[in-house]
Coordinates of N, CA and C in Angstrom, one line a residue:
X1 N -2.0 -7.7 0.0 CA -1.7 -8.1 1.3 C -2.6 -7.3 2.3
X2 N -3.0 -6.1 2.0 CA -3.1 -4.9 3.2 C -4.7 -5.2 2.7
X3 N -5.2 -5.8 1.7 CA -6.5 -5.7 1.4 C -7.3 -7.0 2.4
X4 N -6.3 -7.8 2.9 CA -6.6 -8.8 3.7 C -7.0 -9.1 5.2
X5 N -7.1 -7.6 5.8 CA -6.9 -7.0 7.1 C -8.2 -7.7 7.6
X6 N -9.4 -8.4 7.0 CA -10.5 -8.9 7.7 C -10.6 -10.2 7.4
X7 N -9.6 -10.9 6.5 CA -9.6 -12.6 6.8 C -9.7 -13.3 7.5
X8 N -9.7 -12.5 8.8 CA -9.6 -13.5 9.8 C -11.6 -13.1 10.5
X9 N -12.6 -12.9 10.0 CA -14.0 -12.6 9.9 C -14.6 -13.5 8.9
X10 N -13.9 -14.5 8.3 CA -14.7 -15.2 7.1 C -16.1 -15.8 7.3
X11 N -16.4 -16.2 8.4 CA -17.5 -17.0 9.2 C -18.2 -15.9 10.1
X12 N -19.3 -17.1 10.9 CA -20.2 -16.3 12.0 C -18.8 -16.8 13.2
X13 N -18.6 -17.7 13.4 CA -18.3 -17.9 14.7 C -16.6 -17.0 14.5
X14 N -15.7 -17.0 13.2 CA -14.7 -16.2 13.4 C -14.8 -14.8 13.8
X15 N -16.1 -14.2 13.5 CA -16.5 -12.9 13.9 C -17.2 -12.5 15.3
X16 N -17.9 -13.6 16.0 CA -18.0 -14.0 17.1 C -16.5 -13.6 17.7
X17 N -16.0 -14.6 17.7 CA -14.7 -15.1 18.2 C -14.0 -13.4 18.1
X18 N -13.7 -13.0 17.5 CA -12.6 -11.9 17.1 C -13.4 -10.7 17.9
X19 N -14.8 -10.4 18.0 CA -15.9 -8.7 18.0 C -15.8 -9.5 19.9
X20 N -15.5 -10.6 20.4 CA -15.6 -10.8 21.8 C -14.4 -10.7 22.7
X21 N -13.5 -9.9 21.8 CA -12.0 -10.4 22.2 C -11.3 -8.9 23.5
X22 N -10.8 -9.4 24.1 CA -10.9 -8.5 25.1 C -9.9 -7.5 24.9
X23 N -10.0 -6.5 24.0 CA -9.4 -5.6 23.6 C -10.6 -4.2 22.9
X24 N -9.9 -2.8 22.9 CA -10.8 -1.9 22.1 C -10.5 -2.2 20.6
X25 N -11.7 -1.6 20.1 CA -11.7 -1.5 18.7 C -10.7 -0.9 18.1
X26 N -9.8 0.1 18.4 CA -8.7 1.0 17.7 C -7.8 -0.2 17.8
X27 N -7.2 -1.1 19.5 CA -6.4 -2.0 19.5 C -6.5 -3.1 18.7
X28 N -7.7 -3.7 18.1 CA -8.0 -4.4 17.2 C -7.5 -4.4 15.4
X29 N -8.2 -2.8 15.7 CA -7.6 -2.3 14.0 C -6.5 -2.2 13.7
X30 N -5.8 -1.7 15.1 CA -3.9 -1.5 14.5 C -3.5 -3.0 14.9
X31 N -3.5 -4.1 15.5 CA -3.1 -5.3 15.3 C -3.2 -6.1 14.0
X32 N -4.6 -5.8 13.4 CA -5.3 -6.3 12.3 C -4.0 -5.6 11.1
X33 N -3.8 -4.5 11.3 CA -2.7 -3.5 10.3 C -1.5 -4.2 10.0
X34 N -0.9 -4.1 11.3 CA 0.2 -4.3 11.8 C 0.1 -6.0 11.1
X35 N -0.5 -6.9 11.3 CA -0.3 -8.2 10.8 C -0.3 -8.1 9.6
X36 N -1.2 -7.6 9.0 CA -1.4 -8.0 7.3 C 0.0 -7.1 6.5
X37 N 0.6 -6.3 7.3 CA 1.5 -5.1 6.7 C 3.3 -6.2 7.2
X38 N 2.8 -6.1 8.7 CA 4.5 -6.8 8.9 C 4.9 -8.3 8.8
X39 N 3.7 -9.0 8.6 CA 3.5 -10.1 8.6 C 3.9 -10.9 7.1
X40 N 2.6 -10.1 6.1 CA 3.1 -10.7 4.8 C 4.5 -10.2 4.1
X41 N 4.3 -8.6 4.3 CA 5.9 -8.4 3.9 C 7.2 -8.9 4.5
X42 N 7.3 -9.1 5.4 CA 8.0 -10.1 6.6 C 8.4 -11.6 5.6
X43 N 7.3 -12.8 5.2 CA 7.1 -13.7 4.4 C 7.8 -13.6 3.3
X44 N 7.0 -11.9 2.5 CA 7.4 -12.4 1.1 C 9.1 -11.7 1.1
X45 N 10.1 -11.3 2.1 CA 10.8 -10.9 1.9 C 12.0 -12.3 2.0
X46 N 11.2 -12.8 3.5 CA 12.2 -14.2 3.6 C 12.1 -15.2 2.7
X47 N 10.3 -15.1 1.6 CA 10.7 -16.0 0.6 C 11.5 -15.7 -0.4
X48 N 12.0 -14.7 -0.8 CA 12.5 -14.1 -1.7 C 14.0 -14.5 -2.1
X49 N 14.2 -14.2 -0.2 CA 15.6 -14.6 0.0 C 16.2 -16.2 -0.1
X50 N 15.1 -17.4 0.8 CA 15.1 -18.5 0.2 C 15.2 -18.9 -1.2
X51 N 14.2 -18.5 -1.7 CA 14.7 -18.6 -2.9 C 15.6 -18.3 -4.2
X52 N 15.9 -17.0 -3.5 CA 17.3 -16.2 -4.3 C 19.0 -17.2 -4.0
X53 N 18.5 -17.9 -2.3 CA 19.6 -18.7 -2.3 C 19.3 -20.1 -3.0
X54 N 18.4 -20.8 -3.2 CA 18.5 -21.6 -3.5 C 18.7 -21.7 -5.2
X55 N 18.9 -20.7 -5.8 CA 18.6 -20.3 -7.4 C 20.2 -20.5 -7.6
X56 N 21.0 -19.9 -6.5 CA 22.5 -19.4 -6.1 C 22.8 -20.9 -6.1
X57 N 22.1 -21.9 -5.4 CA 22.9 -23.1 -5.0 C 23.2 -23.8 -6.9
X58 N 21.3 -23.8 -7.0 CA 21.8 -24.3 -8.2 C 22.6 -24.4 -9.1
X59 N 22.3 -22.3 -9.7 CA 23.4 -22.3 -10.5 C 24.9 -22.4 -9.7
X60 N 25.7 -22.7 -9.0 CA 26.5 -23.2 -8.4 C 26.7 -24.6 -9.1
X61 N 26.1 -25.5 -9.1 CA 25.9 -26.4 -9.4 C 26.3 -26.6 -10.7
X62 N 25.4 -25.8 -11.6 CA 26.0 -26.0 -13.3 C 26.6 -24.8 -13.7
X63 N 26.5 -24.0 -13.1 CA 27.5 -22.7 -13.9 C 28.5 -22.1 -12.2
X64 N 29.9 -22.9 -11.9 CA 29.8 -22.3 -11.2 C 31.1 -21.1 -10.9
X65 N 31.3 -20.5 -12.6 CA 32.6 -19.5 -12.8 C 31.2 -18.4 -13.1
X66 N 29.7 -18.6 -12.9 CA 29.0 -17.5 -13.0 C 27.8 -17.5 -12.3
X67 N 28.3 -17.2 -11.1 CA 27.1 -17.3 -10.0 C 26.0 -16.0 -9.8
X68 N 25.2 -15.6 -9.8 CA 24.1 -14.3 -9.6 C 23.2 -14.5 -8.5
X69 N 23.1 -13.5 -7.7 CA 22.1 -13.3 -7.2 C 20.9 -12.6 -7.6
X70 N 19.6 -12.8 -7.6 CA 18.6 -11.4 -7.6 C 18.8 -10.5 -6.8
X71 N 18.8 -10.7 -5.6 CA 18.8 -10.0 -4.7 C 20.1 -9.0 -3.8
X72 N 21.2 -9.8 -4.4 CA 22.9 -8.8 -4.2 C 22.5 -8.4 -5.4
X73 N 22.4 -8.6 -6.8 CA 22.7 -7.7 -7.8 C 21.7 -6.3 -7.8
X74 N 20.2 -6.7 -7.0 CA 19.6 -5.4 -7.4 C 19.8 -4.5 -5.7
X75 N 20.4 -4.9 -5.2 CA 21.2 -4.3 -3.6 C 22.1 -3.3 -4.5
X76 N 23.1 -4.3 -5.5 CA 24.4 -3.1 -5.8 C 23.9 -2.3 -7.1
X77 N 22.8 -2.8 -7.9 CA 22.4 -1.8 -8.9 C 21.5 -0.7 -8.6
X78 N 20.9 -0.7 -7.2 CA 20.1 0.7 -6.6 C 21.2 1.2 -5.8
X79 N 22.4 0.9 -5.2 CA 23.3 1.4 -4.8 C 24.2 2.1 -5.6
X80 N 24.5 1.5 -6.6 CA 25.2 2.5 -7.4 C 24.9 3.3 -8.7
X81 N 23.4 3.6 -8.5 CA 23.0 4.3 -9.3 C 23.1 5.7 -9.5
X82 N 23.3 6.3 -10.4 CA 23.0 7.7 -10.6 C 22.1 8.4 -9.7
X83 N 21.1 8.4 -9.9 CA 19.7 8.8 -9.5 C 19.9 8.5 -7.6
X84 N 20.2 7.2 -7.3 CA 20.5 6.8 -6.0 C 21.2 7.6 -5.3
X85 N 22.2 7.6 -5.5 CA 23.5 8.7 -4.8 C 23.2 9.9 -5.1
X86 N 22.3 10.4 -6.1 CA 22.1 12.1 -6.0 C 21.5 12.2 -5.4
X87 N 20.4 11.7 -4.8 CA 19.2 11.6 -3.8 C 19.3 11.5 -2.2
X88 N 20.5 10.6 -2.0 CA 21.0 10.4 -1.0 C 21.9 11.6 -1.0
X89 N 23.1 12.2 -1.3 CA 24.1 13.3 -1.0 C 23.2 14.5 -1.9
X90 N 22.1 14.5 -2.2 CA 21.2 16.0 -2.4 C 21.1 16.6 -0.9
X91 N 21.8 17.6 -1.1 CA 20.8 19.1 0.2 C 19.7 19.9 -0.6
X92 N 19.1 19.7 -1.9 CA 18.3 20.4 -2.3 C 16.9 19.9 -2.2
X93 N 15.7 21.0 -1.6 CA 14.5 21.0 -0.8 C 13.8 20.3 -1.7
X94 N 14.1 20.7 -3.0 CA 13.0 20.1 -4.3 C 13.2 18.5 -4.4
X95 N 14.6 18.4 -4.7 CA 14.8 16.4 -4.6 C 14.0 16.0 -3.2
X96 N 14.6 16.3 -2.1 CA 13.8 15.5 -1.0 C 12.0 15.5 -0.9
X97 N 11.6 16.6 -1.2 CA 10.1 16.6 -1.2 C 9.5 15.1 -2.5
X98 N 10.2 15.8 -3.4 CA 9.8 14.6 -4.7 C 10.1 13.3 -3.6
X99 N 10.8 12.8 -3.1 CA 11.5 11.7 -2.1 C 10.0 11.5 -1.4
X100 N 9.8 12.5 -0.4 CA 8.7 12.3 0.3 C 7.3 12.2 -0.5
X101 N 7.2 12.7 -2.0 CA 5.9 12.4 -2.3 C 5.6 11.0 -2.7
X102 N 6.9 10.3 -3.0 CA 7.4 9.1 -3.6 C 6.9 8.1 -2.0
X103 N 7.8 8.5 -1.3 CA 7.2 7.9 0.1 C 5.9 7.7 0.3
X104 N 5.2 8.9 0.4 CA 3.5 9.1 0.7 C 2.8 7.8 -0.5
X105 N 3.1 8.0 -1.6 CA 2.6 7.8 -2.4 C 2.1 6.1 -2.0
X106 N 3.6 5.5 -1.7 CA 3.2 4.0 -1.0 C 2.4 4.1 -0.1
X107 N 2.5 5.0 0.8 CA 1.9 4.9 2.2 C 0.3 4.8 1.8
X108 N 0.1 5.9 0.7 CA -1.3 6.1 0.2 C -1.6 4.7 -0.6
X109 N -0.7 4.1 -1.1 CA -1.7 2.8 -1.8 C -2.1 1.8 -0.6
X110 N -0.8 1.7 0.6 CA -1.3 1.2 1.4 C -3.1 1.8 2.1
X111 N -3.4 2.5 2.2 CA -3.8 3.0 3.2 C -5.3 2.7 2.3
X112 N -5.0 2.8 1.0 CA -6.1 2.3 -0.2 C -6.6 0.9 0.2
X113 N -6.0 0.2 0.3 CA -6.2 -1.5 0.4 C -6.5 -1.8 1.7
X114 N -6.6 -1.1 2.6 CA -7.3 -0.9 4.3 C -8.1 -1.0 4.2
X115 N -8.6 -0.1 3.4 CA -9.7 0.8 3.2 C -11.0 -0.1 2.4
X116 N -10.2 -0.8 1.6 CA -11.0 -1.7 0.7 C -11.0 -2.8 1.1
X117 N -10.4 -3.1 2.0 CA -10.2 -4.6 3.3 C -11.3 -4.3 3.7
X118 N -11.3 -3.2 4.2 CA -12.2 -3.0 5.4 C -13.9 -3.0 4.5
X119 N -14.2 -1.9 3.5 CA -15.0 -1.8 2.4 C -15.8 -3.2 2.1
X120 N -15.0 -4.0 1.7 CA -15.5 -5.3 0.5 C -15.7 -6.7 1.4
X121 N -16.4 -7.3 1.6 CA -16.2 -8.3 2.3 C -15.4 -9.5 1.8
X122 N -16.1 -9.5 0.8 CA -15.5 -10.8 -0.1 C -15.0 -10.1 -1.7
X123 N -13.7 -10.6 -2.2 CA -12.6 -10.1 -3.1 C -11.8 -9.0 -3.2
X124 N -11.6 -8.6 -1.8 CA -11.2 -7.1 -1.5 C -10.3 -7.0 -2.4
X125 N -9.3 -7.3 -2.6 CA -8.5 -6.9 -3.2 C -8.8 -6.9 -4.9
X126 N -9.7 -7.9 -5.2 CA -9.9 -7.6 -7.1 C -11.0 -6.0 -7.0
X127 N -12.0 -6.0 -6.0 CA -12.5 -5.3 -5.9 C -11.7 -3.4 -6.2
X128 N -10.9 -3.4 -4.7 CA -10.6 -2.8 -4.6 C -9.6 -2.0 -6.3
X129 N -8.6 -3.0 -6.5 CA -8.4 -2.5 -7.5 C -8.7 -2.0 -8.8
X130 N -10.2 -2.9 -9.2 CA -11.5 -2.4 -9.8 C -11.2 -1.1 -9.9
X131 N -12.0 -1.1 -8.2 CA -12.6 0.7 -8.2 C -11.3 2.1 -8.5
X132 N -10.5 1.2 -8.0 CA -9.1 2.1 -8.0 C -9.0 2.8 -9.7
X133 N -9.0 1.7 -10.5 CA -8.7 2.0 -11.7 C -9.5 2.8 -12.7
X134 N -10.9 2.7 -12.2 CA -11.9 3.1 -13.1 C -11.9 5.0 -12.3
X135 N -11.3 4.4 -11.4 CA -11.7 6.0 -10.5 C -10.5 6.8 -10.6
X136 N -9.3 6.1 -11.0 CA -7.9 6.9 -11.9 C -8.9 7.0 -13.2
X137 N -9.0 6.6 -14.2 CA -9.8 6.6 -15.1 C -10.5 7.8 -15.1
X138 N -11.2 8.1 -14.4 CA -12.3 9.3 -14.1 C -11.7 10.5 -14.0
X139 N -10.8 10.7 -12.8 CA -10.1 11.6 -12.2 C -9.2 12.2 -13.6
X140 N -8.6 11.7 -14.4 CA -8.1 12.0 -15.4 C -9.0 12.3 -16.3
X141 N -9.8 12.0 -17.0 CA -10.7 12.3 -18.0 C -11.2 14.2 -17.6
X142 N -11.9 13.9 -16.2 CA -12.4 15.3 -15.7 C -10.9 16.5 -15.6
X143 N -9.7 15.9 -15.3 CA -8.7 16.6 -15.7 C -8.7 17.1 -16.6
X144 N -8.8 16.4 -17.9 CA -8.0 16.5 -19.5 C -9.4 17.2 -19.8
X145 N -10.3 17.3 -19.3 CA -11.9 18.2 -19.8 C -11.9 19.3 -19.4
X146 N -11.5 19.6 -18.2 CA -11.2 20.7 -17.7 C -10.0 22.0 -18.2
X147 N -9.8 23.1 -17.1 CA -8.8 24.3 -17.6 C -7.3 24.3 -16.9
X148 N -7.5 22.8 -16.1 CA -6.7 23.2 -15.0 C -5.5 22.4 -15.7
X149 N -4.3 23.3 -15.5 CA -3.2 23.2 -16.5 C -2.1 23.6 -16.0
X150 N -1.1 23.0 -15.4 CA 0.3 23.7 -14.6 C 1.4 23.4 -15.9
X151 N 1.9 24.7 -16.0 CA 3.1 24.0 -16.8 C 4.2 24.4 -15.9
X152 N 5.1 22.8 -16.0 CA 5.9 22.7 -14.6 C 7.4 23.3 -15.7
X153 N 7.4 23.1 -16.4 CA 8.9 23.3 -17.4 C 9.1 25.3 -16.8
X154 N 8.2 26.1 -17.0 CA 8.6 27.3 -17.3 C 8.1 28.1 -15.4
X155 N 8.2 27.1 -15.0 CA 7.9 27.1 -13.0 C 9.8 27.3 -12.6
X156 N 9.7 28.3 -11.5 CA 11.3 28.3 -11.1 C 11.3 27.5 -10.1
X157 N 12.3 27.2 -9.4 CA 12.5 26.6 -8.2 C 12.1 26.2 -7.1
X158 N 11.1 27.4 -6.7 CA 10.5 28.0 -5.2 C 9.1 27.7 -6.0
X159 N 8.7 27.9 -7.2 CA 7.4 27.5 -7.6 C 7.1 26.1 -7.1
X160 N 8.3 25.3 -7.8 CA 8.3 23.9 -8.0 C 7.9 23.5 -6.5
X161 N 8.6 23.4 -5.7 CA 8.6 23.5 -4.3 C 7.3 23.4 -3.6
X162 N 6.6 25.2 -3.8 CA 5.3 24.9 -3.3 C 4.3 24.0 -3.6
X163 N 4.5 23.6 -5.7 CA 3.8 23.1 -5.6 C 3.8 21.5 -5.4
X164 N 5.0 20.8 -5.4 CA 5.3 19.7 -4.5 C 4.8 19.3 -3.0
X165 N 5.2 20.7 -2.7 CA 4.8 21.1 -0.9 C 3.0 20.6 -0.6
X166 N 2.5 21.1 -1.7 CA 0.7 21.3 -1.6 C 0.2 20.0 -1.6
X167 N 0.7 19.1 -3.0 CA 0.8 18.0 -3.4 C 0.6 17.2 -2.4
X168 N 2.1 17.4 -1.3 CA 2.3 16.2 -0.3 C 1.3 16.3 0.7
X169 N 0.8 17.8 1.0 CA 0.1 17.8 2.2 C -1.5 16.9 1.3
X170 N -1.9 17.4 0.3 CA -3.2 16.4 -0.2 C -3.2 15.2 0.4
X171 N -1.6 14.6 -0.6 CA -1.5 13.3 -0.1 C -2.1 12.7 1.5
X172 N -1.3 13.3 2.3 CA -1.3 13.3 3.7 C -2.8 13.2 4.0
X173 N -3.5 14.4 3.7 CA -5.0 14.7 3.9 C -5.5 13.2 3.4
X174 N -5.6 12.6 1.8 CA -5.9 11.6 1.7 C -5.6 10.2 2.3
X175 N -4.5 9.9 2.7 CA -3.9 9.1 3.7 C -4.6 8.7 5.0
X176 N -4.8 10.5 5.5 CA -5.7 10.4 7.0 C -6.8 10.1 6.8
X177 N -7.8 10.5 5.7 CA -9.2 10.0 5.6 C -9.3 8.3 5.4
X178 N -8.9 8.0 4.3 CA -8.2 6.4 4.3 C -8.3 5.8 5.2
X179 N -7.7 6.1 6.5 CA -7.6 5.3 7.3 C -8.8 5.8 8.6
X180 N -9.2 7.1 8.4 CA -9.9 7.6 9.0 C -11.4 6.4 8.9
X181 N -11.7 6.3 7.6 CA -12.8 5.7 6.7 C -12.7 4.2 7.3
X182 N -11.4 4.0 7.1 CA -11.2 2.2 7.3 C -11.5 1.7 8.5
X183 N -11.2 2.6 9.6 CA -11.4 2.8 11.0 C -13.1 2.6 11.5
X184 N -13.6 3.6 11.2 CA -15.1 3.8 11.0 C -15.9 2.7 10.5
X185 N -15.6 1.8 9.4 CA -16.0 0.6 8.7 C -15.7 -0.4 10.2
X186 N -14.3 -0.4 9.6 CA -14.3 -1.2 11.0 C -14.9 -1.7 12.3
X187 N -15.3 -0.4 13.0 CA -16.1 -0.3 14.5 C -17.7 -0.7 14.3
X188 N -17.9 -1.0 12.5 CA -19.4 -0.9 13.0 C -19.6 -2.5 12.1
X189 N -18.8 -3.3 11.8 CA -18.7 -4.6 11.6 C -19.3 -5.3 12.6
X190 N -20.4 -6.5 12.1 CA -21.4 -7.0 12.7 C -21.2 -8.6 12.4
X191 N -22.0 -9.3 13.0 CA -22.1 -11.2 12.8 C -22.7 -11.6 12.0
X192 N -23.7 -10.8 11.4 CA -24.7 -10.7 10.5 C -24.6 -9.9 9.2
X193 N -24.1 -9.6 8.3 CA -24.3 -8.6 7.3 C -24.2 -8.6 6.6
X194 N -24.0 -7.7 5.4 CA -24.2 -8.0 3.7 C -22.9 -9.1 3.3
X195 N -23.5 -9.6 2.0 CA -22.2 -10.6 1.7 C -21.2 -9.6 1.2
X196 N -21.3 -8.9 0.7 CA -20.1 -7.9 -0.3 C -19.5 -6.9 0.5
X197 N -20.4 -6.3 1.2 CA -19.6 -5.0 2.3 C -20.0 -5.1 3.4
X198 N -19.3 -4.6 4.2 CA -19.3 -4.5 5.5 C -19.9 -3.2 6.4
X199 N -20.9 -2.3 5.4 CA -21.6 -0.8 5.7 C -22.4 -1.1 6.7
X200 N -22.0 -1.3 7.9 CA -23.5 -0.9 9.0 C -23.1 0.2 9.5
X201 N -24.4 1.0 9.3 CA -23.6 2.8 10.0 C -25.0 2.7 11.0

């Protein structure tokens, strides 16, 4: 979805149209955001639901001493889970950080597919995930080659912590460039330019 932030540039005259619009480039980029983020998830949530009711009508229809929802059953199976409620009634620093790295972590794949919106002109998203994979691919090999080695089992508490703590702020760090990057692509988008990417510096 978030890879699609420049669809609306497919042509010369849509990019005309959009680079003449009487707004700044930052107000541009966060509307562009803002659509492709609240917009399709917005969609695929109400299709979800249409269709979870209409699954309901059916089986109604031929089974109706056994009716299911997708969407009530997996409401009350993340509600009453184990893991769910300790997370929620945790006061302990280590669960919530894991919480927020878990958080970041979306925010960072988001911030990935901006990035590669913004990056690829045409097939952002197969693109993007391409690179994504081959570049997980990488990043682990040079790990597993390397000395660098935490063993988290024999780490106490306050270890754990920091090093969750460091973790999150990376995260963060990577997040801001992301969008930093996506930004920058962005502003220098032209009427004219390569078919594949969008690099005018």
């Amino acid at each position: 979805m978030q890879s699609s932030i420049l669809n609306n540039v497919r042509n010369k005259q849509q990019t005309i149209d959009f680079l003449t619009l009487p707004a700044s480039n930052f107000e541009k980029f966060i509307s562009r955001i803002m659509f492709v983020t609240l917009y399709y998830v917005g969609a695929f949530v109400v299709g979800l639901i249409a269709a979870d009711v209409l699954q309901w009508l059916f089986s109604l229809l031929f089974f109706p001493f056994d009716q299911t929802g997708f969407v009530i059953t997996h409401i009350q199976f993340f509600s009453n889970t184990t893991i769910g409620n300790s997370f929620i009634e945790s006061t302990d620093l280590l669960s919530w950080l894991l919480g927020f790295m878990l958080f970041l972590g979306v925010i960072y794949i988001h911030s990935v597919y901006i990035l590669g919106g913004t990056f690829f002109r045409k097939q952002a998203w197969v693109l993007t995930s391409i690179t994504m994979f081959f570049l997980t691919i990488f990043i682990a090999s040079v790990l597993d080659k390397s000395d660098f080695n935490i063993n988290l089992a024999d780490m106490s508490s306050s270890g754990l912590e920091i090093i969750v703590s460091i973790f999150d702020v990376i995260i963060v760090g990577l997040i801001a460039f992301n969008y930093w990057l996506a930004y920058r692509i962005f502003t220098h988008i032209q009427v004219i330019n390569n078919k594949w990417f969008n690099l005018v510096w």
